[in-house]
PDB file of C-alpha atoms in Angstrom:
ATOM      1  CA  MET U 147      -1.661  -5.206  -4.415  1.00  0.00           C
ATOM      2  CA  LEU U 148      -0.204  -9.440  -4.783  1.00  0.00           C
ATOM      3  CA  VAL U 149       2.739  -8.262  -2.687  1.00  0.00           C
ATOM      4  CA  TYR U 150       0.273  -7.093   0.562  1.00  0.00           C
ATOM      5  CA  VAL U 151      -1.428  -9.810  -0.053  1.00  0.00           C
ATOM      6  CA  ALA U 152       1.760 -12.208  -0.052  1.00  0.00           C
ATOM      7  CA  ALA U 153       2.582  -9.521   3.181  1.00  0.00           C
ATOM      8  CA  HIS U 154      -0.939  -9.978   4.862  1.00  0.00           C
ATOM      9  CA  GLY U 155      -2.695 -12.594   4.255  1.00  0.00           C
ATOM     10  CA  PRO U 156      -5.681 -14.335   4.776  1.00  0.00           C
ATOM     11  CA  VAL U 157      -7.154 -10.791   4.054  1.00  0.00           C
ATOM     12  CA  SER U 158     -10.500 -10.279   2.583  1.00  0.00           C
ATOM     13  CA  GLN U 159     -10.935  -8.228  -0.209  1.00  0.00           C
ATOM     14  CA  ARG U 160     -13.066  -5.412   2.234  1.00  0.00           C
ATOM     15  CA  GLU U 161      -9.098  -4.977   3.802  1.00  0.00           C
ATOM     16  CA  ILE U 162      -7.661  -4.905   0.595  1.00  0.00           C
ATOM     17  CA  ALA U 163     -10.113  -1.979  -0.935  1.00  0.00           C
ATOM     18  CA  ASP U 164      -9.434  -0.394   2.533  1.00  0.00           C
ATOM     19  CA  PHE U 165      -5.682  -0.505   2.248  1.00  0.00           C
ATOM     20  CA  PHE U 166      -5.476   0.549  -1.121  1.00  0.00           C
ATOM     21  CA  GLU U 167      -8.403   2.692  -0.254  1.00  0.00           C
ATOM     22  CA  LEU U 168     -10.588   0.805  -3.718  1.00  0.00           C
ATOM     23  CA  ASP U 169     -14.073   0.645  -4.105  1.00  0.00           C
ATOM     24  CA  PRO U 170     -13.923  -3.277  -3.533  1.00  0.00           C
ATOM     25  CA  ALA U 171     -15.803  -4.279  -7.042  1.00  0.00           C
ATOM     26  CA  ALA U 172     -12.556  -2.917  -8.521  1.00  0.00           C
ATOM     27  CA  VAL U 173     -10.268  -4.918  -5.877  1.00  0.00           C
ATOM     28  CA  SER U 174     -12.374  -8.422  -7.187  1.00  0.00           C
ATOM     29  CA  ARG U 175     -12.021  -7.776 -10.517  1.00  0.00           C
ATOM     30  CA  SER U 176      -8.274  -7.145  -9.856  1.00  0.00           C
ATOM     31  CA  LEU U 177      -7.862 -10.354  -7.350  1.00  0.00           C
ATOM     32  CA  ASP U 178     -10.066 -12.008 -10.709  1.00  0.00           C
ATOM     33  CA  ALA U 179      -7.407 -11.495 -12.893  1.00  0.00           C
ATOM     34  CA  LEU U 180      -5.330 -12.718 -10.616  1.00  0.00           C
ATOM     35  CA  GLU U 181      -6.480 -15.923  -9.233  1.00  0.00           C
ATOM     36  CA  ARG U 182      -7.208 -17.300 -13.076  1.00  0.00           C
ATOM     37  CA  ALA U 183      -3.406 -16.422 -13.730  1.00  0.00           C
ATOM     38  CA  GLY U 184      -2.367 -18.702 -10.340  1.00  0.00           C
ATOM     39  CA  LEU U 185      -0.926 -15.543  -8.396  1.00  0.00           C
ATOM     40  CA  VAL U 186      -3.685 -15.708  -5.837  1.00  0.00           C
ATOM     41  CA  ALA U 187      -6.448 -17.986  -4.549  1.00  0.00           C
ATOM     42  CA  THR U 188      -9.647 -17.340  -2.396  1.00  0.00           C
ATOM     43  CA  ALA U 189     -11.863 -19.299  -0.025  1.00  0.00           C
ATOM     44  CA  PRO U 190     -14.715 -18.882   2.132  1.00  0.00           C
ATOM     45  CA  GLY U 191     -14.101 -15.866   4.384  1.00  0.00           C
ATOM     46  CA  ARG U 192     -15.994 -15.027   8.204  1.00  0.00           C
ATOM     47  CA  ASP U 193     -19.678 -14.714   6.041  1.00  0.00           C
ATOM     48  CA  ARG U 194     -21.534 -16.299   3.108  1.00  0.00           C
ATOM     49  CA  ARG U 195     -20.238 -13.041   1.347  1.00  0.00           C
ATOM     50  CA  SER U 196     -16.384 -12.619   2.421  1.00  0.00           C
ATOM     51  CA  LYS U 197     -13.462 -14.720   0.434  1.00  0.00           C
ATOM     52  CA  ALA U 198     -10.408 -15.471   2.282  1.00  0.00           C
ATOM     53  CA  VAL U 199      -7.818 -14.340  -0.013  1.00  0.00           C
ATOM     54  CA  THR U 200      -3.793 -15.758  -0.066  1.00  0.00           C
ATOM     55  CA  ALA U 201      -0.917 -16.085  -2.400  1.00  0.00           C
ATOM     56  CA  THR U 202       0.540 -19.008  -4.235  1.00  0.00           C
ATOM     57  CA  GLU U 203       3.903 -20.058  -4.284  1.00  0.00           C
ATOM     58  CA  ARG U 204       3.906 -19.197  -7.580  1.00  0.00           C
ATOM     59  CA  GLY U 205       2.493 -15.432  -5.826  1.00  0.00           C
ATOM     60  CA  LEU U 206       5.113 -15.496  -3.203  1.00  0.00           C
ATOM     61  CA  GLY U 207       7.613 -15.699  -5.974  1.00  0.00           C
ATOM     62  CA  THR U 208       6.387 -12.569  -7.440  1.00  0.00           C
ATOM     63  CA  ALA U 209       5.946 -10.716  -4.585  1.00  0.00           C
ATOM     64  CA  HIS U 210       8.877 -11.725  -3.625  1.00  0.00           C
ATOM     65  CA  ALA U 211      10.644 -10.516  -7.298  1.00  0.00           C
ATOM     66  CA  TRP U 212       9.254  -7.097  -7.092  1.00  0.00           C
ATOM     67  CA  GLU U 213      10.483  -6.674  -4.299  1.00  0.00           C
ATOM     68  CA  ARG U 214      13.967  -6.874  -4.636  1.00  0.00           C
ATOM     69  CA  VAL U 215      12.752  -5.006  -8.256  1.00  0.00           C
ATOM     70  CA  CYS U 216      12.007  -2.116  -5.805  1.00  0.00           C
ATOM     71  CA  ASP U 217      14.025  -2.322  -3.670  1.00  0.00           C
ATOM     72  CA  ALA U 218      17.282  -2.538  -6.368  1.00  0.00           C
ATOM     73  CA  GLU U 219      14.534   1.259  -7.219  1.00  0.00           C
ATOM     74  CA  ARG U 220      14.544   2.689  -4.761  1.00  0.00           C
ATOM     75  CA  GLU U 221      18.809   1.934  -3.851  1.00  0.00           C
ATOM     76  CA  VAL U 222      19.394   4.254  -6.900  1.00  0.00           C
ATOM     77  CA  VAL U 223      16.816   7.117  -6.123  1.00  0.00           C
ATOM     78  CA  LEU U 224      18.333   7.435  -2.908  1.00  0.00           C
ATOM     79  CA  GLY U 225      22.160   7.156  -4.267  1.00  0.00           C
ATOM     80  CA  GLY U 226      23.792   9.302  -1.576  1.00  0.00           C
ATOM     81  CA  PHE U 227      21.611  10.010   0.427  1.00  0.00           C
ATOM     82  CA  THR U 228      22.884   9.455   4.067  1.00  0.00           C
ATOM     83  CA  ALA U 229      20.199   7.567   6.588  1.00  0.00           C
ATOM     84  CA  GLU U 230      19.276  11.084   7.868  1.00  0.00           C
ATOM     85  CA  GLU U 231      18.231  12.285   4.889  1.00  0.00           C
ATOM     86  CA  ARG U 232      16.218   9.250   3.597  1.00  0.00           C
ATOM     87  CA  GLU U 233      14.578   9.585   7.081  1.00  0.00           C
ATOM     88  CA  LEU U 234      13.155  13.275   6.418  1.00  0.00           C
ATOM     89  CA  PHE U 235      12.608  12.666   3.095  1.00  0.00           C
ATOM     90  CA  MET U 236      10.111   9.483   4.170  1.00  0.00           C
ATOM     91  CA  GLY U 237       8.506  11.760   6.323  1.00  0.00           C
ATOM     92  CA  LEU U 238       7.570  15.059   4.391  1.00  0.00           C
ATOM     93  CA  LEU U 239       6.652  12.060   1.451  1.00  0.00           C
ATOM     94  CA  ALA U 240       4.792  10.575   4.068  1.00  0.00           C
ATOM     95  CA  ARG U 241       3.618  14.504   4.889  1.00  0.00           C
ATOM     96  CA  ALA U 242       2.657  14.913   2.002  1.00  0.00           C
ATOM     97  CA  TYR U 243       0.719  12.284   1.731  1.00  0.00           C
ATOM     98  CA  ALA U 244      -1.586  12.876   4.428  1.00  0.00           C
ATOM     99  CA  ASN U 245      -2.277  16.184   3.588  1.00  0.00           C
ATOM    100  CA  LEU U 246      -3.179  14.799  -0.181  1.00  0.00           C
ATOM    101  CA  ARG U 247      -5.750  11.813   2.064  1.00  0.00           C
ATOM    102  CA  ALA U 248      -7.049  15.367   3.991  1.00  0.00           C
ATOM    103  CA  ALA U 249      -8.104  16.705   0.503  1.00  0.00           C
ATOM    104  CA  GLY U 250      -9.777  13.454  -0.601  1.00  0.00           C
ATOM    105  CA  ARG U 251     -11.968  14.254   2.404  1.00  0.00           C
ATOM    106  CA  GLY U 252     -11.998  17.948   2.078  1.00  0.00           C
ATOM    107  CA  GLU U 253     -10.487  18.563   5.465  1.00  0.00           C
ATOM    108  CA  LYS U 254      -7.737  20.844   5.746  1.00  0.00           C
ATOM    109  CA  ASN U 255      -4.182  19.797   5.893  1.00  0.00           C
ATOM    110  CA  LEU U 256      -3.183  18.235   8.759  1.00  0.00           C
ATOM    111  CA  ALA U 257       0.184  17.194   8.182  1.00  0.00           C
ATOM    112  CA  THR U 258       1.563  19.391  10.700  1.00  0.00           C
ATOM    113  CA  ASP U 259       5.984  20.126  11.554  1.00  0.00           C
ATOM    114  CA  PRO U 260       6.190  19.796  14.956  1.00  0.00           C
ATOM    115  CA  ALA U 261       9.118  21.374  14.824  1.00  0.00           C
ATOM    116  CA  SER U 262       8.231  24.376  12.226  1.00  0.00           C
ATOM    117  CA  PRO U 263       7.542  27.306  13.526  1.00  0.00           C
ATOM    118  CA  LYS U 264       4.372  28.359  11.635  1.00  0.00           C
ATOM    119  CA  GLY U 265       3.543  23.980  11.466  1.00  0.00           C
ATOM    120  CA  GLY U 266       1.685  22.218   8.477  1.00  0.00           C
ATOM    121  CA  ASP U 267      -0.619  25.330   7.315  1.00  0.00           C
ATOM    122  CA  ARG U 268       2.428  27.450   4.470  1.00  0.00           C
TER     123      ARG U 268
END
């Protein structure tokens, strides 16, 4: 959540909840903890019920450090993959995620591969 706020802030709690597909109350509790830790700051939002959330300097430093760790892990996981293999892998992960989202909404798998003769329904 902190990395999202650092990259997109100022953002509303609703934007965060929508992006992460979380209950707004859970986001509010997480943001309270991040604010107590000095990683984010809140200000009044567009209306009385919303808050604008931004990363503090400490939060930006923490988010950047986390991104460096994730980048290093990504290189470990994808080590030896060609650029084409990485692109294919990321596309397959995106399709799998789309299937999970569709299933959560009670829909049929929607992720299709136009290059496949059977598409996404296998």
